[in-house]
Coordinates of C-alpha atoms in Angstrom, one line a residue:
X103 CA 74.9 119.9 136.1
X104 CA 78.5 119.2 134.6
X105 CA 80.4 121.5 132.9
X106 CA 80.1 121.6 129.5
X107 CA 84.3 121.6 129.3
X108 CA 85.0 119.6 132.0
X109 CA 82.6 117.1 129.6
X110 CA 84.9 117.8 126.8
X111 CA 88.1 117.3 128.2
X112 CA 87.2 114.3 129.8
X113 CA 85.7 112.6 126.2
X114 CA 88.5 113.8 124.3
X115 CA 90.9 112.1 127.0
X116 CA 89.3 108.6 126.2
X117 CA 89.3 109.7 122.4
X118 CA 92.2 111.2 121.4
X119 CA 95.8 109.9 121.2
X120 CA 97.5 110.5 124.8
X121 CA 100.9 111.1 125.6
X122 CA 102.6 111.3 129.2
X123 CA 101.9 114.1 130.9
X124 CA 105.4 114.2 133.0
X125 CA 107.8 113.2 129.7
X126 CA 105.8 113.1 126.8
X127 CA 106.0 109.3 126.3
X128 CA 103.4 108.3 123.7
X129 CA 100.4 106.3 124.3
X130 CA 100.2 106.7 128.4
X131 CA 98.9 109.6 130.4
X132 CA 101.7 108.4 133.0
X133 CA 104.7 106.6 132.6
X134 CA 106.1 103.9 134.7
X135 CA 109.0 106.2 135.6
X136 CA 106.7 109.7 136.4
X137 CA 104.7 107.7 138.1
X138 CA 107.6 106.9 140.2
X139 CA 108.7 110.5 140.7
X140 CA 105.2 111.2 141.9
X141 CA 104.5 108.0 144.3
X142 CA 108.5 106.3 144.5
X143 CA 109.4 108.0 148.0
X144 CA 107.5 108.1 151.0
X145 CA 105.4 111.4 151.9
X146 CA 107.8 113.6 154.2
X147 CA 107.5 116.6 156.4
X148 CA 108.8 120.0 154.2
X149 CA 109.2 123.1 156.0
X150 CA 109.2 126.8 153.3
X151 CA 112.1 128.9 154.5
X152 CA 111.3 131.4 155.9
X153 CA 108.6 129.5 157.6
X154 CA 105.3 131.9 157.7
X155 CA 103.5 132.6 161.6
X156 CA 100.7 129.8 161.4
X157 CA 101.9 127.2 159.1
X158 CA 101.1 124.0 160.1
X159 CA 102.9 120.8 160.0
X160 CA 103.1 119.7 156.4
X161 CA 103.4 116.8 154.5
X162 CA 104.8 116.5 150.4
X163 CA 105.0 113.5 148.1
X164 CA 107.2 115.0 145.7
X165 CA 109.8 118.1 145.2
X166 CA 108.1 120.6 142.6
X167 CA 110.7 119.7 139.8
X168 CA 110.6 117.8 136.4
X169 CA 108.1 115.2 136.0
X170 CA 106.5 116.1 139.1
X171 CA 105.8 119.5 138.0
X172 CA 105.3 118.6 134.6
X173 CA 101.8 116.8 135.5
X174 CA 100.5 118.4 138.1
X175 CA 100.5 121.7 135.6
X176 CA 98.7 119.4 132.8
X177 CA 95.8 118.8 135.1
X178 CA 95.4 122.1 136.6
X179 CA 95.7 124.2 133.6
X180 CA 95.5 121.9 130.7
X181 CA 92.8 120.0 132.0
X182 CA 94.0 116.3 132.0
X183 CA 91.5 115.2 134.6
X184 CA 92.2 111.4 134.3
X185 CA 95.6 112.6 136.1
X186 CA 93.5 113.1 139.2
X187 CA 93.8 109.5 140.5
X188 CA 97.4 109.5 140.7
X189 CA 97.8 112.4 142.1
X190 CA 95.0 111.8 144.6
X191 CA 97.0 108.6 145.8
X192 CA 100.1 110.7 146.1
X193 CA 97.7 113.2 148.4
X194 CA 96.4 110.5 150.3
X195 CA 99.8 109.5 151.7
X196 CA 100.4 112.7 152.4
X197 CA 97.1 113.0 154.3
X198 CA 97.5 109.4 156.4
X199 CA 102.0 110.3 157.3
X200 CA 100.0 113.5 159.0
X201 CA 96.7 112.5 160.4
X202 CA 97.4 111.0 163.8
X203 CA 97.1 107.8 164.8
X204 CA 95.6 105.1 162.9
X205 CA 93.3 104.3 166.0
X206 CA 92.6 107.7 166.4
X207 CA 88.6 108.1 166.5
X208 CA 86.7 110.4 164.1
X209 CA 86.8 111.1 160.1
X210 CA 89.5 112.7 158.7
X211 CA 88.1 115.9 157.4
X212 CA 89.9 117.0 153.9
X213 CA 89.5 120.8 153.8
X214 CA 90.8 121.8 150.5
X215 CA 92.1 125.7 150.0
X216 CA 90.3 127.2 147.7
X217 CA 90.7 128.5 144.2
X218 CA 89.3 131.6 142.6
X219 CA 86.0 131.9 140.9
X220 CA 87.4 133.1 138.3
X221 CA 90.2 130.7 137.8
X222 CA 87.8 128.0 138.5
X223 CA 85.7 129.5 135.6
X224 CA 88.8 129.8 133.3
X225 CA 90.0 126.7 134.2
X226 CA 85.8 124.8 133.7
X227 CA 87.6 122.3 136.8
X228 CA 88.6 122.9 140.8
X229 CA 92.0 121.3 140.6
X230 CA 92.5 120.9 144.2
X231 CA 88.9 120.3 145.1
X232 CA 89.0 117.6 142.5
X233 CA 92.5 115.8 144.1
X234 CA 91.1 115.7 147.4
X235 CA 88.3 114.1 146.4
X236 CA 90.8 111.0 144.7
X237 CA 92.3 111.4 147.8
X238 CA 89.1 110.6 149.8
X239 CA 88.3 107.5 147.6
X240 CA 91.5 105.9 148.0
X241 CA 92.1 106.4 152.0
X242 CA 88.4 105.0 152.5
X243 CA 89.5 102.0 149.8
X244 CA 92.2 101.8 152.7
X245 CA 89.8 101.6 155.6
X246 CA 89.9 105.0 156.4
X247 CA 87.0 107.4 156.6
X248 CA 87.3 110.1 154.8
X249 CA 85.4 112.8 153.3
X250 CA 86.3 115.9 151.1
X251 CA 84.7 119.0 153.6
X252 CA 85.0 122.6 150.9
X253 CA 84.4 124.7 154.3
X254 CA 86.8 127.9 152.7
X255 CA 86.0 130.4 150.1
X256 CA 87.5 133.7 149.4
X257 CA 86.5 136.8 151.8
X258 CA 88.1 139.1 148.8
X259 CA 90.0 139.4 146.0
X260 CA 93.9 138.6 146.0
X261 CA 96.6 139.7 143.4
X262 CA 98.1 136.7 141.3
X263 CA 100.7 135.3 143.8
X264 CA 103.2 134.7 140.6
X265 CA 106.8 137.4 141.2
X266 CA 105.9 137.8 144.8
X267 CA 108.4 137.2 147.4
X268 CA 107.3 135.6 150.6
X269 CA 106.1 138.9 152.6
X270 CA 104.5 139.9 149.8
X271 CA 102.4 136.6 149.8
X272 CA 101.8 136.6 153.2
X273 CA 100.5 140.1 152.9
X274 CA 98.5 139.4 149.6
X275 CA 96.6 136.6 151.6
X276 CA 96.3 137.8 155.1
X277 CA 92.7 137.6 156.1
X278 CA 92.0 136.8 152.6
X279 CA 90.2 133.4 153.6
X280 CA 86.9 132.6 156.2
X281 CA 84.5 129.9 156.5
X282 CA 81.5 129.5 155.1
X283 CA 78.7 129.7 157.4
X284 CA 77.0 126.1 156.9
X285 CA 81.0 124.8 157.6
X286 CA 81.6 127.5 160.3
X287 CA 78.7 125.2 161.7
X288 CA 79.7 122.0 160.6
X289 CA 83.3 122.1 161.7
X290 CA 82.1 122.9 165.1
X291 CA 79.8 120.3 165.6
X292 CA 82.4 117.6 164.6
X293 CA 84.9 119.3 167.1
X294 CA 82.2 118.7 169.9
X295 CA 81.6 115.3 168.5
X296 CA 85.2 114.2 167.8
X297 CA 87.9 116.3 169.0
X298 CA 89.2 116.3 165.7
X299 CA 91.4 119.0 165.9
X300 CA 93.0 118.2 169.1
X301 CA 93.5 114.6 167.1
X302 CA 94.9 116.5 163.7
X303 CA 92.2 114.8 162.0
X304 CA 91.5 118.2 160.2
X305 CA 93.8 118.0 157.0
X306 CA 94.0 121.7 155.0
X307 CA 95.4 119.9 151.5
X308 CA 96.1 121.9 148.5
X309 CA 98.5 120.4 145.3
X310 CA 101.7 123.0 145.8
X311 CA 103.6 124.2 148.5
X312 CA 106.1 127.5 148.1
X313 CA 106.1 129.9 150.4
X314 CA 103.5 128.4 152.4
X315 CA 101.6 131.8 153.1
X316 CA 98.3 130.2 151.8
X317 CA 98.5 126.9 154.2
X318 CA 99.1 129.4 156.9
X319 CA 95.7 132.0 156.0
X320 CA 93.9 128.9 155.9
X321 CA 94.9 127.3 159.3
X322 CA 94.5 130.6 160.8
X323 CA 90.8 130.7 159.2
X324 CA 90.0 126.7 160.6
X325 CA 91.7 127.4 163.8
X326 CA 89.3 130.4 164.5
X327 CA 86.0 128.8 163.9
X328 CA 87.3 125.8 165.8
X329 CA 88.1 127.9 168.3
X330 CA 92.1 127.7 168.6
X331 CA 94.4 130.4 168.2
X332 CA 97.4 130.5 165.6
X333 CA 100.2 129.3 167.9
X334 CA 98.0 126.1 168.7
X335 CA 97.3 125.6 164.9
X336 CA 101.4 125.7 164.6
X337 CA 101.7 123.3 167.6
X338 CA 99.1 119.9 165.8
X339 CA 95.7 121.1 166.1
X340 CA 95.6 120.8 162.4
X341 CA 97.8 119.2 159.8
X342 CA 98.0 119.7 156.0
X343 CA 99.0 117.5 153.0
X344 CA 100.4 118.5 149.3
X345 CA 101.1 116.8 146.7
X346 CA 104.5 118.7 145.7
X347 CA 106.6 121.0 147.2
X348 CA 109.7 123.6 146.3
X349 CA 112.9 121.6 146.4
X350 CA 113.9 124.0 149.4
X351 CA 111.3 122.8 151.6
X352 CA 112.6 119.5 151.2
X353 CA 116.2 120.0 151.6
X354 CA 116.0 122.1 154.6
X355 CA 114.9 119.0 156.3
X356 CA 117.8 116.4 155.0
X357 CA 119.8 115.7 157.8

């Protein structure tokens, strides 16, 4: 049953006056030029600094700045869902510059990290549940299959990652994540089916890169059920996709 918020915010988007989410232009939920910031550059590999044991190879659409920023905070917290599309297609690039081959055989499986209950519940939306599933649609209107597989959930509670400094995320998080047990099954079938990890048709996505300490609990959490340590989840078993990143994590890799 839907949400009575999420209903809410979603009729008062086609109702009310709208203004762009990344500048504030009137009448547009995105602008020509945000929309630009968000989908202008192709999706590149972004490495955190210091890079956390476990993180694996990531891909970003955008640096975490301006515009870019701007949005993705009105649809997670402000609930402008109809921004989902866009930045669903800015996932979805991320997801295919990672994925492997095109020819590569299997699905790509779109794990998304999870949110909090509660934040869900304060929220009335999964934000990065609800851009991988944009992200799904528009790889499979690409010829892709593709399908959104929520296989994480929280094993406990963590402290609000906001003021901590990279140890002190990696030790807020570590062992903070598992599997469910219907996708502990599930992700182990499709490895005996497919391969898929050995193929990095696994894709962890999640909308924000900083420290990376979250990526990394989650590969570690995939990479056990699928049977693969950390080192192999570092070396391609697995692959993840963002939609933005800290502007670090992109200038470390300008050459």
């Amino acid at each position: 049953m839907r949400n009575p918020w999420q209903a809410w915010q979603e009729l008062s988007g086609l109702l009310l006056p709208v203004a762009c989410a990344g500048c504030g232009r009137p009448r547009t939920e995105l602008c020509t030029a945000c929309e630009a910031a968000l989908h202008g550059a192709p999706a590149r590999l972004v490495r955190p600094s210091p890079r956390p044991p476990g993180l694996p190879a990531v891909y970003a659409a955008a640096p975490y700045e301006n515009a870019v920023r701007a949005v993705l905070l009105a649809h997670k917290e402000r609930g402008a869902l109809g921004l989902a599309g866009a930045l669903g297609r800015a996932l979805a690039g991320c997801v295919r510059a990672g994925a492997g081959r095109p020819g590569d055989a299997g699905p790509l499986l779109l794990v998304p990290v999870p949110s909090a209950r509660s934040s869900t519940a304060a929220r009335g939306h999964d934000p990065v549940r609800r851009i991988a599933a944009a992200a799904a649609r528009d790889l499979r209107r690409a010829g892709l299959p593709a399908q959104v597989l929520p296989l994480l959930r929280q094993r406990r509670a963590v402290a609000d990652q906001s003021g901590l400094g990279a140890r002190q995320r990696r030790a807020n998080l570590a062992g903070a994540l598992e599997l469910t047990a219907g996708g502990g099954r599930l992700l182990r079938y499709e490895l005996l089916r497919h391969g898929l990890l050995r193929l990095g048709r696994v894709v962890l996505v999640d909308d924000l890169l900083t420290t990376g300490s979250t990526l990394a609990e989650a590969a570690r959490a995939v990479g056990e059920a699928g049977g693969v340590g950390r080192e192999s989840s570092v070396h391609g078993v697995c692959r993840a996709a963002v939609v933005a990143a800290s502007p670090t994590a992109f200038e470390i890799n300008r050459n």
